[in-house]
Each structure stands twice: as C-alpha cells, then as structure tokens.
Tab-separated table of C-alpha atoms in Angstrom:
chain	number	residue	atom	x	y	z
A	1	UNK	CA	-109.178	-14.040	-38.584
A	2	UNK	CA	-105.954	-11.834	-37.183
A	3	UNK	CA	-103.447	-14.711	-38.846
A	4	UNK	CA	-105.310	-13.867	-41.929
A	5	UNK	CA	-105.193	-10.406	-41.989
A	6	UNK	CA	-102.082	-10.229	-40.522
A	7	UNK	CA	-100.560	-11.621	-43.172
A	8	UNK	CA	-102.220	-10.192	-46.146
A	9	UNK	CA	-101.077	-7.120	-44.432
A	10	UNK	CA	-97.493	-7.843	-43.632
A	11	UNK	CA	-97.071	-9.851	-46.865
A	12	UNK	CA	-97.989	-6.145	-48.545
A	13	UNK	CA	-94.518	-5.345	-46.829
A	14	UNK	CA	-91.113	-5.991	-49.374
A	15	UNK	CA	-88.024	-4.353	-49.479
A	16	UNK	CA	-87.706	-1.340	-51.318
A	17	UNK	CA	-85.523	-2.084	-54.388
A	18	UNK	CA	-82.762	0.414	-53.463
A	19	UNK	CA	-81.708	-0.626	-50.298
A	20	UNK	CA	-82.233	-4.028	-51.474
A	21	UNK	CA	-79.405	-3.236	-54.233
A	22	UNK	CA	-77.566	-0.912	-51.783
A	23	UNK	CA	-77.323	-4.116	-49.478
A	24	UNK	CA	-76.295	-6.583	-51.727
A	25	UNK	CA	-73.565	-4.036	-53.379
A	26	UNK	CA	-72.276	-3.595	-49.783
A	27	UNK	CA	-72.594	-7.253	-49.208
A	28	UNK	CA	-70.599	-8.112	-52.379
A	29	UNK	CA	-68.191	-5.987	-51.020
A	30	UNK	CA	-67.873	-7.569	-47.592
A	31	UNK	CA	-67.523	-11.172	-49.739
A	32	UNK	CA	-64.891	-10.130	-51.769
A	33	UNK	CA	-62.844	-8.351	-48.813
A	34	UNK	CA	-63.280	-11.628	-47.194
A	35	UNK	CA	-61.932	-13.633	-49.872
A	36	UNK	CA	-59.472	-11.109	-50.128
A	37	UNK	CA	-57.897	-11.670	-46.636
A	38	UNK	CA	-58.520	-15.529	-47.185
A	39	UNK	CA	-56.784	-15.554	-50.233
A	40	UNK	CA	-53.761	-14.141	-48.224
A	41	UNK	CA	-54.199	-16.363	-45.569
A	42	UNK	CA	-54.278	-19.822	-47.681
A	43	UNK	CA	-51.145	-18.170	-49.023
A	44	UNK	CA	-49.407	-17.891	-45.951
A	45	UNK	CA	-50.683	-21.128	-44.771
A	46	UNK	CA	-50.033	-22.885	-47.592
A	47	UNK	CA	-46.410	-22.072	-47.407
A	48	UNK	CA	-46.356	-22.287	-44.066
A	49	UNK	CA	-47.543	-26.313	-44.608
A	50	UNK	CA	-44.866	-26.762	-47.243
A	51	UNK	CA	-42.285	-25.720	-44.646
A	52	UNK	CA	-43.558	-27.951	-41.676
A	53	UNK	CA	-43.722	-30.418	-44.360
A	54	UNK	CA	-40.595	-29.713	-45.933
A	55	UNK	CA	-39.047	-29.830	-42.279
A	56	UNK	CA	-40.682	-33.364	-40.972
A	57	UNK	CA	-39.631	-34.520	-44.332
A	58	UNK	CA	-36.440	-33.501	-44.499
A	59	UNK	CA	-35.599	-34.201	-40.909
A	60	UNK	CA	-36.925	-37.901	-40.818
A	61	UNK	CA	-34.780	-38.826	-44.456
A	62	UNK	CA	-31.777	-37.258	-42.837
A	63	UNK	CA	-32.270	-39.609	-39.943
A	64	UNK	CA	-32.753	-42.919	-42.248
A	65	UNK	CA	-29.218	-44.364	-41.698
A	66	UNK	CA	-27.093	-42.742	-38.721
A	67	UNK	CA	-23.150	-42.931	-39.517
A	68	UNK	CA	-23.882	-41.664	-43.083
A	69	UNK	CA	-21.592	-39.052	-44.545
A	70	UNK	CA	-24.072	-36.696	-46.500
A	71	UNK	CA	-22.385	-34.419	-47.868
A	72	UNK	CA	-19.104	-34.234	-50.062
A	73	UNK	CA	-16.991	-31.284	-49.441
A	74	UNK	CA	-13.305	-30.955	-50.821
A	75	UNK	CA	-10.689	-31.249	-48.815
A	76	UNK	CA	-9.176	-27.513	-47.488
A	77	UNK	CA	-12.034	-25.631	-47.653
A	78	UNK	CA	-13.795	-24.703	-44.626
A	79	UNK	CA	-17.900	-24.552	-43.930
A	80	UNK	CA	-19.216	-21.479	-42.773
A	81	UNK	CA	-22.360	-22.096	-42.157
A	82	UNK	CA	-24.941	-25.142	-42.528
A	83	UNK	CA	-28.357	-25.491	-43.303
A	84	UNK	CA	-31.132	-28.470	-44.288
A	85	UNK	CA	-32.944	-27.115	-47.618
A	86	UNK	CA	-34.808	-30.374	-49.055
A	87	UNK	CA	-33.850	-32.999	-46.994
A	88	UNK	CA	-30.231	-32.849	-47.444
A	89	UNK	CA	-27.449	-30.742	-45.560
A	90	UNK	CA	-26.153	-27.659	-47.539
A	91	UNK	CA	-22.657	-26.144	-46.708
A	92	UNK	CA	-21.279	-23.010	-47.952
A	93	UNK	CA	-17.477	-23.386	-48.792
A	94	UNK	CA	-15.672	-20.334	-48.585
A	95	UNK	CA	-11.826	-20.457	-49.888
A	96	UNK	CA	-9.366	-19.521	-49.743
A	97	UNK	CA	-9.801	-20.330	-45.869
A	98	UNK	CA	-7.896	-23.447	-45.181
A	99	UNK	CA	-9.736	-25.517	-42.187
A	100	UNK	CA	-6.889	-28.230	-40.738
A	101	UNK	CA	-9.570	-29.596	-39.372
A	102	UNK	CA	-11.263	-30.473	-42.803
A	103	UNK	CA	-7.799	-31.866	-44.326
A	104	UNK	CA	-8.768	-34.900	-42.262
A	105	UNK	CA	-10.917	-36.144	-44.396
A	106	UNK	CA	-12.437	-36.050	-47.913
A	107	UNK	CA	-16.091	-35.402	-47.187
A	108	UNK	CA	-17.911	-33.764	-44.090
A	109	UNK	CA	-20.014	-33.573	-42.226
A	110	UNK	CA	-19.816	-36.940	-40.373
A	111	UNK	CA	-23.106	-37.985	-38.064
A	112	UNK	CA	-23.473	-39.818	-35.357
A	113	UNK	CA	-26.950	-41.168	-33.795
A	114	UNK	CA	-26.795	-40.345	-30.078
A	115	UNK	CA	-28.736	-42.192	-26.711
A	116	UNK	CA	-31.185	-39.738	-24.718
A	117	UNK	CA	-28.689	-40.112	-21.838
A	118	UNK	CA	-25.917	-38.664	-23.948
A	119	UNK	CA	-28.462	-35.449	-25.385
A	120	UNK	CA	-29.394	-35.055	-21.852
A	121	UNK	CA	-25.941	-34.958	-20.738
A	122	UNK	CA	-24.925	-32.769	-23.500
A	123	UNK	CA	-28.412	-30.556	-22.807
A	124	UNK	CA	-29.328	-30.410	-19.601
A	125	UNK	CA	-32.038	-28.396	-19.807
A	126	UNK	CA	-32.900	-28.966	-23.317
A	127	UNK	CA	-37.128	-27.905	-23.822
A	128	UNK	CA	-37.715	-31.796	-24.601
A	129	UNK	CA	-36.502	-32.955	-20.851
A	130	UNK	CA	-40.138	-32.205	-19.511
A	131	UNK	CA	-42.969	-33.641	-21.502
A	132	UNK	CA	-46.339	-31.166	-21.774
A	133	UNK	CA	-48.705	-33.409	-19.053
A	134	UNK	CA	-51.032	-35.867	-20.733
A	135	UNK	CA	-48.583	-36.720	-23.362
A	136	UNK	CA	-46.275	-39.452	-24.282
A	137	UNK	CA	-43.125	-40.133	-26.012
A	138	UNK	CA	-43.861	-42.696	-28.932
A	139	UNK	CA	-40.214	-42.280	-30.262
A	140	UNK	CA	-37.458	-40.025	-30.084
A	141	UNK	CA	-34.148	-39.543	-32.489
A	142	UNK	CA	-31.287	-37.208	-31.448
A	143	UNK	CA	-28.803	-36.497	-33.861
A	144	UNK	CA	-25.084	-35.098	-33.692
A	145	UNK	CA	-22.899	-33.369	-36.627
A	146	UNK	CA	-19.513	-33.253	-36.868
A	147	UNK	CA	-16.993	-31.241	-39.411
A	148	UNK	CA	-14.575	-33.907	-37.910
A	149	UNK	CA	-14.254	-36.648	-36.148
A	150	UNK	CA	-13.672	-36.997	-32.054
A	151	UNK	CA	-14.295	-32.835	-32.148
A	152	UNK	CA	-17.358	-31.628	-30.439
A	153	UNK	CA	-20.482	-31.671	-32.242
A	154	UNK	CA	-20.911	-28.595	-34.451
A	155	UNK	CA	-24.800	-28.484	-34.811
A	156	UNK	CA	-27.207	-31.308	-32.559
A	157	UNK	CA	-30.721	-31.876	-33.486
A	158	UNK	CA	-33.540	-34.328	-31.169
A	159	UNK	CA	-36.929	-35.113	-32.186
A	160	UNK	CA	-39.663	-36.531	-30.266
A	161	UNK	CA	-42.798	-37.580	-31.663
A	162	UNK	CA	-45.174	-37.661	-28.797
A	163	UNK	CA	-49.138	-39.292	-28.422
A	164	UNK	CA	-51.913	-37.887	-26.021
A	165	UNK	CA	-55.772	-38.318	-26.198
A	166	UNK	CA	-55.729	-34.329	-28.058
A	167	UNK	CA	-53.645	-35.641	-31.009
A	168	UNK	CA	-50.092	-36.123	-32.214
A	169	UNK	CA	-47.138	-34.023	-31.462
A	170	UNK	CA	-43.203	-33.608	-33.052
A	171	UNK	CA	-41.043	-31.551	-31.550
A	172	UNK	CA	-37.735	-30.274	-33.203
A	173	UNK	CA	-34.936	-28.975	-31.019
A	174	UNK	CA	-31.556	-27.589	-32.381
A	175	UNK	CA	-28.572	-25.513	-30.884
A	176	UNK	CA	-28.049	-23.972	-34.666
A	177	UNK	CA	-30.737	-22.526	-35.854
A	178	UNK	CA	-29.098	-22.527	-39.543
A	179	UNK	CA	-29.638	-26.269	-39.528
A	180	UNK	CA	-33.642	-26.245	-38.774
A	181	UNK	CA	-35.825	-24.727	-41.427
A	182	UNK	CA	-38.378	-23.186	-39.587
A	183	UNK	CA	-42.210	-23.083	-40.967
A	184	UNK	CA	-42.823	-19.538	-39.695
A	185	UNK	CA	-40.572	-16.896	-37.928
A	186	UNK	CA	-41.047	-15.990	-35.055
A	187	UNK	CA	-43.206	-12.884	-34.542
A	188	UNK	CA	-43.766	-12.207	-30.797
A	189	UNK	CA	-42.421	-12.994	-27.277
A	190	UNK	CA	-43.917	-15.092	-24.511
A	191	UNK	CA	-41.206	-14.243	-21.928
A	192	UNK	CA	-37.915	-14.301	-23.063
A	193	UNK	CA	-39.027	-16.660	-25.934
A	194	UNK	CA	-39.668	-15.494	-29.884
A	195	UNK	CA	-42.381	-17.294	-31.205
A	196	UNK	CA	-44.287	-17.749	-34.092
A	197	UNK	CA	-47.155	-20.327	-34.942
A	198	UNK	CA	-49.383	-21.109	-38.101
A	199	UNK	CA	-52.053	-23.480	-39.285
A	200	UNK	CA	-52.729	-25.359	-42.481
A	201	UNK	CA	-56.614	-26.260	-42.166
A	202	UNK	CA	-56.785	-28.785	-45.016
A	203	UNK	CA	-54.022	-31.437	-43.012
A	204	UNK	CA	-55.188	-29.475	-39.750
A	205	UNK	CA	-51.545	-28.961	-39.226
A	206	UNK	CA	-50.893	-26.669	-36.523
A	207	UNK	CA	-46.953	-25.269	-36.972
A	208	UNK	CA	-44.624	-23.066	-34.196
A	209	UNK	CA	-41.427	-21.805	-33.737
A	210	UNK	CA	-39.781	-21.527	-30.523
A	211	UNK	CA	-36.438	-19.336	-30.473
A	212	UNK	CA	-34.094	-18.995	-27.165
A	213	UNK	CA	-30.793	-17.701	-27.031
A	214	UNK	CA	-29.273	-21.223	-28.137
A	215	UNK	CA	-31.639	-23.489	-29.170
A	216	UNK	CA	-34.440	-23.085	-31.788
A	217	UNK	CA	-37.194	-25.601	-31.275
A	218	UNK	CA	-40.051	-26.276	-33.833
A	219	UNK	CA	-43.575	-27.761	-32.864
A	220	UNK	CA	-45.447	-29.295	-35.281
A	221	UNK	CA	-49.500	-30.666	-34.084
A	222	UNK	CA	-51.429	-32.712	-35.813
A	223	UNK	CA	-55.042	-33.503	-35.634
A	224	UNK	CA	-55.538	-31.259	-32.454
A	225	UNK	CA	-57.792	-28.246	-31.260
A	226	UNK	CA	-56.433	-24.946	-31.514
A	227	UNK	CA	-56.337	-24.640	-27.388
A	228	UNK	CA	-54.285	-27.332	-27.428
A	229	UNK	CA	-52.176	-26.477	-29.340
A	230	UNK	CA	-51.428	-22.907	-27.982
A	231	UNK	CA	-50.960	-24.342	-24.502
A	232	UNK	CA	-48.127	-27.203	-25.645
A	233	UNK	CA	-46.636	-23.384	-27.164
A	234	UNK	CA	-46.499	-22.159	-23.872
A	235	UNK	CA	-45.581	-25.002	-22.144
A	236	UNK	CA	-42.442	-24.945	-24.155
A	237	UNK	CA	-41.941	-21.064	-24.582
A	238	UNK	CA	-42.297	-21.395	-20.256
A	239	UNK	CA	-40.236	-24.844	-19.788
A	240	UNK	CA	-37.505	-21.799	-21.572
A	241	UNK	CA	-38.137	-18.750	-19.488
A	242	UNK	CA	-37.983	-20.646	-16.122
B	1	UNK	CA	-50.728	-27.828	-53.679
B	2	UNK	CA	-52.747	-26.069	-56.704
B	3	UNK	CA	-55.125	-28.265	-56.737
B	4	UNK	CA	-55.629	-27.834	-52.658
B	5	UNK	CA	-55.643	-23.849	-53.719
B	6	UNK	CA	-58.480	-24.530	-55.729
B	7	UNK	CA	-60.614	-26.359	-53.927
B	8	UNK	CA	-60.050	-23.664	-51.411
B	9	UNK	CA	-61.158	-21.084	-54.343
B	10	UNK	CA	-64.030	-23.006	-55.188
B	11	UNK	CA	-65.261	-23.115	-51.571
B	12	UNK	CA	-65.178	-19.453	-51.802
B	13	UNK	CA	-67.139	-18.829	-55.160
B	14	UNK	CA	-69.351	-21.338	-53.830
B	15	UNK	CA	-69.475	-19.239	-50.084
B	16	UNK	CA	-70.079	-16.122	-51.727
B	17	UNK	CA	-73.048	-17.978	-53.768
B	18	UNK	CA	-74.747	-19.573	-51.184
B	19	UNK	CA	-74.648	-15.819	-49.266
B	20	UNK	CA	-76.603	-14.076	-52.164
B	21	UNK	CA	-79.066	-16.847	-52.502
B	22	UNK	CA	-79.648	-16.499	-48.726
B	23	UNK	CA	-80.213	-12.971	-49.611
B	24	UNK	CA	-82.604	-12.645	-51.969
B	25	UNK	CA	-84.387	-16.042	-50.268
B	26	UNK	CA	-84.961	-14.023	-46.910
B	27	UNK	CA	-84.413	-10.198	-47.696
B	28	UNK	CA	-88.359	-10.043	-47.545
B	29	UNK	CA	-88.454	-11.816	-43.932
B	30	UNK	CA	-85.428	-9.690	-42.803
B	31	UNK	CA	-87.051	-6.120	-43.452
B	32	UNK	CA	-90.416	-7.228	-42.518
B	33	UNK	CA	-89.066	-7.824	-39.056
B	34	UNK	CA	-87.109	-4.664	-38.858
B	35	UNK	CA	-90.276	-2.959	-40.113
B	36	UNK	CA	-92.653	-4.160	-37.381
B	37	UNK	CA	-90.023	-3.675	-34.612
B	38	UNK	CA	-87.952	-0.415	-35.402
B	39	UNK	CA	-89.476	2.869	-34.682
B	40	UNK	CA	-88.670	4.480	-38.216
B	41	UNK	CA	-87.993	3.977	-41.720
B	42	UNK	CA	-83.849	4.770	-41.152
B	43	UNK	CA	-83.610	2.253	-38.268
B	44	UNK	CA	-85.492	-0.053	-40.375
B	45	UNK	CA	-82.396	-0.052	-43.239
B	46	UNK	CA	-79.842	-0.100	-40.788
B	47	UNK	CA	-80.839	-3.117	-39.030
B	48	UNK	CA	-81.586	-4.706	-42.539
B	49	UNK	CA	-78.068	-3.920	-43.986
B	50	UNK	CA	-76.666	-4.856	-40.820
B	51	UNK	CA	-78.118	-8.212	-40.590
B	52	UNK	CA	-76.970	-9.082	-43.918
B	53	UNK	CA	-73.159	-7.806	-43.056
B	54	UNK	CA	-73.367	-10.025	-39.941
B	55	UNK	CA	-74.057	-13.254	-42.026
B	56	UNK	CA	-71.155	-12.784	-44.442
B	57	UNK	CA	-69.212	-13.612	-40.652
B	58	UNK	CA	-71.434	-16.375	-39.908
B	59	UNK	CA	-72.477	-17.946	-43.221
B	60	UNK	CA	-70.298	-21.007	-42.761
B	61	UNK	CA	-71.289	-21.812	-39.340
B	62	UNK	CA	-75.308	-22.339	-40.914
B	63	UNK	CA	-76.196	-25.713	-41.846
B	64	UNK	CA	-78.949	-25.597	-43.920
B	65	UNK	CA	-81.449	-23.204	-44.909
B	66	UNK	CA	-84.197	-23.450	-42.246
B	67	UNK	CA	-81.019	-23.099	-39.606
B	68	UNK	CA	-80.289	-19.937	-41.840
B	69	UNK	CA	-83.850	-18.482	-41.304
B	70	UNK	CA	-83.626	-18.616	-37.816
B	71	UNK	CA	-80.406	-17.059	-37.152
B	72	UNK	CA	-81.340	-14.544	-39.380
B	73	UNK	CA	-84.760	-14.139	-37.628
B	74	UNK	CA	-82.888	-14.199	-33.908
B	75	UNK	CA	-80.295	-11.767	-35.253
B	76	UNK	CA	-82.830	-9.339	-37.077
B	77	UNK	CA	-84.457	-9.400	-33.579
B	78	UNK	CA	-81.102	-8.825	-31.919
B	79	UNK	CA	-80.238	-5.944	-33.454
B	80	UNK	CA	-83.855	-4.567	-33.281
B	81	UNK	CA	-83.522	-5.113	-29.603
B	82	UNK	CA	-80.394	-3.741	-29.188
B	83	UNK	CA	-81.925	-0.246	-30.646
B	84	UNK	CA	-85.467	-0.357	-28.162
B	85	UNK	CA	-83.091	0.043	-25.260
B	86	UNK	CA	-81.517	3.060	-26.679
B	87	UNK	CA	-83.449	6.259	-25.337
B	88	UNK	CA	-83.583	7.995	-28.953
B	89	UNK	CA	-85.209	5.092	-30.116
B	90	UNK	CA	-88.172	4.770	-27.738
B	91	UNK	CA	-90.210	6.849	-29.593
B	92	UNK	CA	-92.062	5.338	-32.664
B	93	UNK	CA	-92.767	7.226	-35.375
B	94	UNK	CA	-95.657	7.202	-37.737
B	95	UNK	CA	-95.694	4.746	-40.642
B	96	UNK	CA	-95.962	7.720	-43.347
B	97	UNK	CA	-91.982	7.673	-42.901
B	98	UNK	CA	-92.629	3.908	-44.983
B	99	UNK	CA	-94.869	5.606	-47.529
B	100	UNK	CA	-93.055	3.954	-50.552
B	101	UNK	CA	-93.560	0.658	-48.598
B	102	UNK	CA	-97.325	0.544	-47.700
B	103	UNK	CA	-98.032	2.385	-51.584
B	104	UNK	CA	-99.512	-1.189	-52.351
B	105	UNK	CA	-101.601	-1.571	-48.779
B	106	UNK	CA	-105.307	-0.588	-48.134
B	107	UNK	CA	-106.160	1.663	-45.241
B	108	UNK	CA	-107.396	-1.762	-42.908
B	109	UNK	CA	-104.553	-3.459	-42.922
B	110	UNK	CA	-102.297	-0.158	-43.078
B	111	UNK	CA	-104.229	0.133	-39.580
B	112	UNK	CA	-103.456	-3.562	-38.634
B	113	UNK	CA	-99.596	-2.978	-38.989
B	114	UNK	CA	-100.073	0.267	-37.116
B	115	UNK	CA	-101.599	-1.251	-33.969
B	116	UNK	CA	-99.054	-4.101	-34.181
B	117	UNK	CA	-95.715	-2.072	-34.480
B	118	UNK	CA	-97.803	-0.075	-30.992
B	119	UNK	CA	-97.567	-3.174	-29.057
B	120	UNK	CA	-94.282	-4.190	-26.772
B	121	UNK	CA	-91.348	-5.123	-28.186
B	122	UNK	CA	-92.006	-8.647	-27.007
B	123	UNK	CA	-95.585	-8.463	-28.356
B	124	UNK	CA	-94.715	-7.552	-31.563
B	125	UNK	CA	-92.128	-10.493	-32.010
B	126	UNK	CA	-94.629	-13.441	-31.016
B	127	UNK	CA	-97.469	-11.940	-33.511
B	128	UNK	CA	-94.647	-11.810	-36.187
B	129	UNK	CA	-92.979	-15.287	-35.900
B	130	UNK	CA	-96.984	-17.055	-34.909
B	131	UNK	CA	-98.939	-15.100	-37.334
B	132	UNK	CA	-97.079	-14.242	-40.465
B	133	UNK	CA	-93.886	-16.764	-39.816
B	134	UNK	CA	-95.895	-19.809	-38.720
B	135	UNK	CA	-94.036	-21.137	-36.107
B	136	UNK	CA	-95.721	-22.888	-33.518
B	137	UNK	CA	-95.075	-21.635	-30.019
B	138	UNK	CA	-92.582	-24.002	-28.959
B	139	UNK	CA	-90.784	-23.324	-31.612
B	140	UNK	CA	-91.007	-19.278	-31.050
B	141	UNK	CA	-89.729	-20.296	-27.484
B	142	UNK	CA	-87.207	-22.453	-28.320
B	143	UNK	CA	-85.746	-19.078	-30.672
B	144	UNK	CA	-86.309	-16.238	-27.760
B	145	UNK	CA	-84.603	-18.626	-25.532
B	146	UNK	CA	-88.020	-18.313	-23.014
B	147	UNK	CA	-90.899	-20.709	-22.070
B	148	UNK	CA	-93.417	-22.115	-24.175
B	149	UNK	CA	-96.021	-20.924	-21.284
B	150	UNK	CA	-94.436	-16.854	-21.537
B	151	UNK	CA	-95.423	-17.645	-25.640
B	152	UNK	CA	-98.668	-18.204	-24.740
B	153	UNK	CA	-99.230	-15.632	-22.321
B	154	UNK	CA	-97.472	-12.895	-24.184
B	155	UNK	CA	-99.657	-14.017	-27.410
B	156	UNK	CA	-102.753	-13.935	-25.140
B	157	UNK	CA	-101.713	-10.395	-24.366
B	158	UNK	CA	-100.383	-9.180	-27.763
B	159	UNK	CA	-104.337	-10.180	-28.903
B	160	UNK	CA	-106.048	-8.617	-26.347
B	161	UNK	CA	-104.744	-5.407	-27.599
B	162	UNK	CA	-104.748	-6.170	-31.130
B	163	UNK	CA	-108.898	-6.867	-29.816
B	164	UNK	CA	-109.408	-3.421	-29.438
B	165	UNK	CA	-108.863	-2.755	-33.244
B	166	UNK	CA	-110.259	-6.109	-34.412
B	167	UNK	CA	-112.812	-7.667	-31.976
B	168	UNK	CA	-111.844	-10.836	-32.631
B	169	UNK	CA	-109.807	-14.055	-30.950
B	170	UNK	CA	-107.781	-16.509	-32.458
B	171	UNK	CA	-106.764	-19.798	-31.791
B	172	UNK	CA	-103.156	-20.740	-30.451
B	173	UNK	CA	-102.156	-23.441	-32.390
C-alpha cells in the first residue's frame, strides 16, 4: 500500500544532527534575548505599578479627612515647592526666606474639600468636564491646598473614578505637577499633549500620563483591553488640544 | 513585588522549557515537511530554522501540544509556500543534494520520495499530512483552510500520479 510505503520511506527522513544543534543553539539564543527584553520590561512595569499604586494610594489617604492640616512647617520659613511621596505632602523649607504669609500660622498647608461646581468654576475647561462616552462617574473628590488661609489655592487636585461595561477608570488632574507623582513620564506628543502610558500585566493595570501647559492629568485603567485603554488616552490628550 | 518577579521568572524558565521540548518532540515532522516541499537541501534548513525562530514568538499563544503540531505543520507549509512562488525556487533539484539524509533509505523508497517531492505543491502537502501524518481529510481541510471535497480530489490526483510509479490505489479514509 502507498500509506505504507510512504511512510517507511519518509520515516527514513530525520534531521541531520548539525542543523538540528545549529537550530536549537540559535533557538536558545532567541529565548534568552527574549527573556532578556522581558526581564527589562517586568522591570519597567513593575515600577511603573508601584507608582500608579503608590499614586491611588497616596491620593485616596490624603483625601480621608478634608480640613486636615498635614503637614507641620515652622513658622517663617517659606515652601518652595510641594510634592506627595508616600501618601503624605512633602515641602521643602528654604530659609532664610521669610514668607508673611506663613507667620499666620504654625503649620501649613491647610486643605479644603471642594463641590464640582466650585472645581468647575475654578477650571473651566479642566480634562474631567467631558466624560470619555460609555462611561460613568461612580465618585469624584476635588481637593484644594492652601499655604494660608482665604489666599488662592496654591496646588488643586480632582479625581474621578469612573464605571463603563470595558472596566474601571481613575483619573487624576492637577494644576502642579510637583504635587502628582506620575507612574511614567511622558514620552511622546498626541497634539500639543506629552504623554506617556504603561502596563502592569499581573493587576492588568493599564497607567498614563497626560501633561498640558498647566495641568498634569494621570489615567489609571483597570481590568480593560488595551484598545480601550489607548482611546480614553486620546480622548483626554484631544479633550486638551481642542 | 519579589515574589510577583518570580513567578514572572519562573514562567520564563518554564517558557523556554516547554519551547525545547516542542523542539526535539517535532524537529523530525518539521524537516520532513520542508524536505518533501522545498526544492533543495539549503531551502530545506532555512525553512526548518525558520520555523523554529517563529515559535519562540508564538509559543505562548499554543495551548497544548496537538495545537502546537499544527501550527507548526501550517507554518512549515507557510514558509515552504512562500519560497514555490519565488522564481529561483521553481526549479527542484535532485535529492543527491540530501545524500547524508537518504544514507539510511533503499533505492524504492528513495524513488517513492522522488516522485512525491515531483508532484504540485498542493499534491505534495495532502500525501504528507494523509499518508505519513494521519490526518483524516477533514482535518487536512480544516488546516489548508479549503474544502474537504478539494482534499479528496487533490488526493485522487496526487495518486494518480504517484500510480505511474506504483500501480496501485488506496483507500481515502
């Protein structure tokens, strides 16, 4: 019979033992360069993770109780600049530069819990005014900080957490960028907008940063595909360039 | 966070693991294709080494073993096909190129291989994957993307010519 023969024929047929071992020493290399690459990736991704976690942590326990005064700061010495590093806010006193402003009181900064109505007023066309379509606001905080009190806020800072079929959505806007620790830096422009965006596969976190002139906004996706994800990126980086 | 590094490193030793092991499982299948449907010995390595490359990419994307064997049957036949259509390739060349190969073959079924890699392209596959591979023609189909029915016929076809060496039919199963 032909299946017969055919295969006591074909069966005759291996692969010569040098390109056998010339294919599996080329293959070796092509796992190693792979895990190579990944190795750099989980890296990056890993630390990207520990910022977007570092920032949804540290934003949510700085929102716990509104009013708070955070952090103590001597009387006559005067903040330069601010910025959230583990949860709490960080101010670099430089002396001898008297602030009169700081003589008011013993410890700054002083924060206030503000209404939608008031951040809209304040931010008229803040990224978080339009919502990306198919998704919903399940809660939203906005935050002011003062270096006194009855001055105009020094640094504000909203969050929305929003719901849609694709997944779960918070969104991190802020007119000083020193006060929002960002999971990735922004690497390339869509418009007139710097972005940057990562992914931690374990949490399937997917993490972006938004930069404009004023405001740095910071996206952070959970439990959504990739497309999604991209397209609530350029629904912000275009709500910005219109 | 170490530990979630290595898992992640595990996954990897255990990646590169399951790749070799589909190596040396189908290595034999792999150049047995490439050697029926490439027109010489050079052609034959390429597409070999090539396939092999290609499933470092894809390894993770393969369920199980039998999915492995297809995909690396479709993509063995792939990049076979991709080398018919090129005009230096149309040309096949005589098996003494594989001399090394056949050392352990008798003259008969030297012959048998012969007439098989002179059949079509298409021919040659169905003969392959029915006679040597076993699959049934629906399943041969199913992997060419085609018709049970253009199987058949091609089989039918691929035997008719084969006939003229061998004078003998054989059941479609």
């Amino acid at each position: 019979m032909l299946r017969n023969r055919y295969h006591a024929a074909i069966e005759g047929v291996r692969t010569p033992p040098d390109l056998k071992a010339r294919t599996l020493r080329k293959l070796r290399l092509e796992l190693a360069k792979r895990k190579s690459v990944r190795r750099r990736w989980i890296a990056a991704a890993a630390g990207g993770m520990a910022a977007a976690i570092l920032v949804v942590a540290g934003l949510r326990s700085a929102m716990i109780a509104p009013g708070d005064i955070l952090t103590p700061l001597p009387a006559g010495e005067h903040v330069q600049t601010v910025e959230l590093r583990d949860g709490a806010l960080f101010f670099q006193p430089v002396s001898p530069q008297p602030a009169p402003s700081l003589q008011l009181s013993p410890v700054y900064p002083i924060r206030q819990t503000w209404t939608w109505e008031r951040y809209r007023e304040a931010f008229p066309r803040s990224p978080l005014a339009v919502l990306p379509a198919g998704w919903e606001v399940q809660s939203s905080e906005v935050t002011a900080y003062f270096t006194a009190p009855g001055e105009q806020a020094d640094a504000v800072l909203a969050a929305q957490y929003l719901e849609g079929d694709a997944g779960r959505l918070s969104v991190f806007a802020c007119d000083s960028p020193e006060l929002l620790s960002l999971p990735v830096d922004p690497e390339t422009l869509v418009g007139e907008v710097a972005v940057g965006a990562g992914y931690a596969p374990l949490p399937n976190i997917y993490y972006a940063t938004l930069e404009f002139a004023q405001e740095t906004v910071v996206l952070v996706g959970e439990g959504m595909e990739q497309e999604t994800f991209v397209s609530l990126i350029l629904h912000y980086a275009e709500e910005k360039n219109d | 966070m170490i530990a979630l590094l290595a898992v992640l490193e595990q996954q990897e030793a255990d990646f590169s693991a399951d790749v070799e092991t589909l190596f040396e499982h189908f290595s034999d299948m792999v150049y047995r294709i490439a050697f029926v449907k490439t027109k010489s010995a050079a052609d034959t390595d390429d597409v070999f080494q090539e396939v092999f490359l290609r499933l470092v990419r894809h390894a993770h994307k393969l369920r199980n073993q039998e999915h492995a064997k297809a995909w690396l049957i479709r993509c063995t036949l792939n990049r076979c096909n991709s080398l018919h259509t090129s005009a230096w390739n149309r040309k096949t060349v005589a098996l003494e190129e594989y001399r090394e190969v056949l050392s352990g073959l008798d003259t008969q079924h030297i012959e048998l291989l012969e007439a098989v890699r002179q059949l079509s392209p298409e021919h040659q596959t169905v003969i392959h994957l029915f006679y040597y591979e076993g699959y049934s023609g629906m399943e041969i189909a199913r992997m060419l993307g085609t018709n049970e029915n253009t199987v058949k016929s091609r089989l039918r076809r691929a035997r008719q010519q084969l006939r003229a060496v061998w004078g003998e039919e054989d059941e479609l199963a």
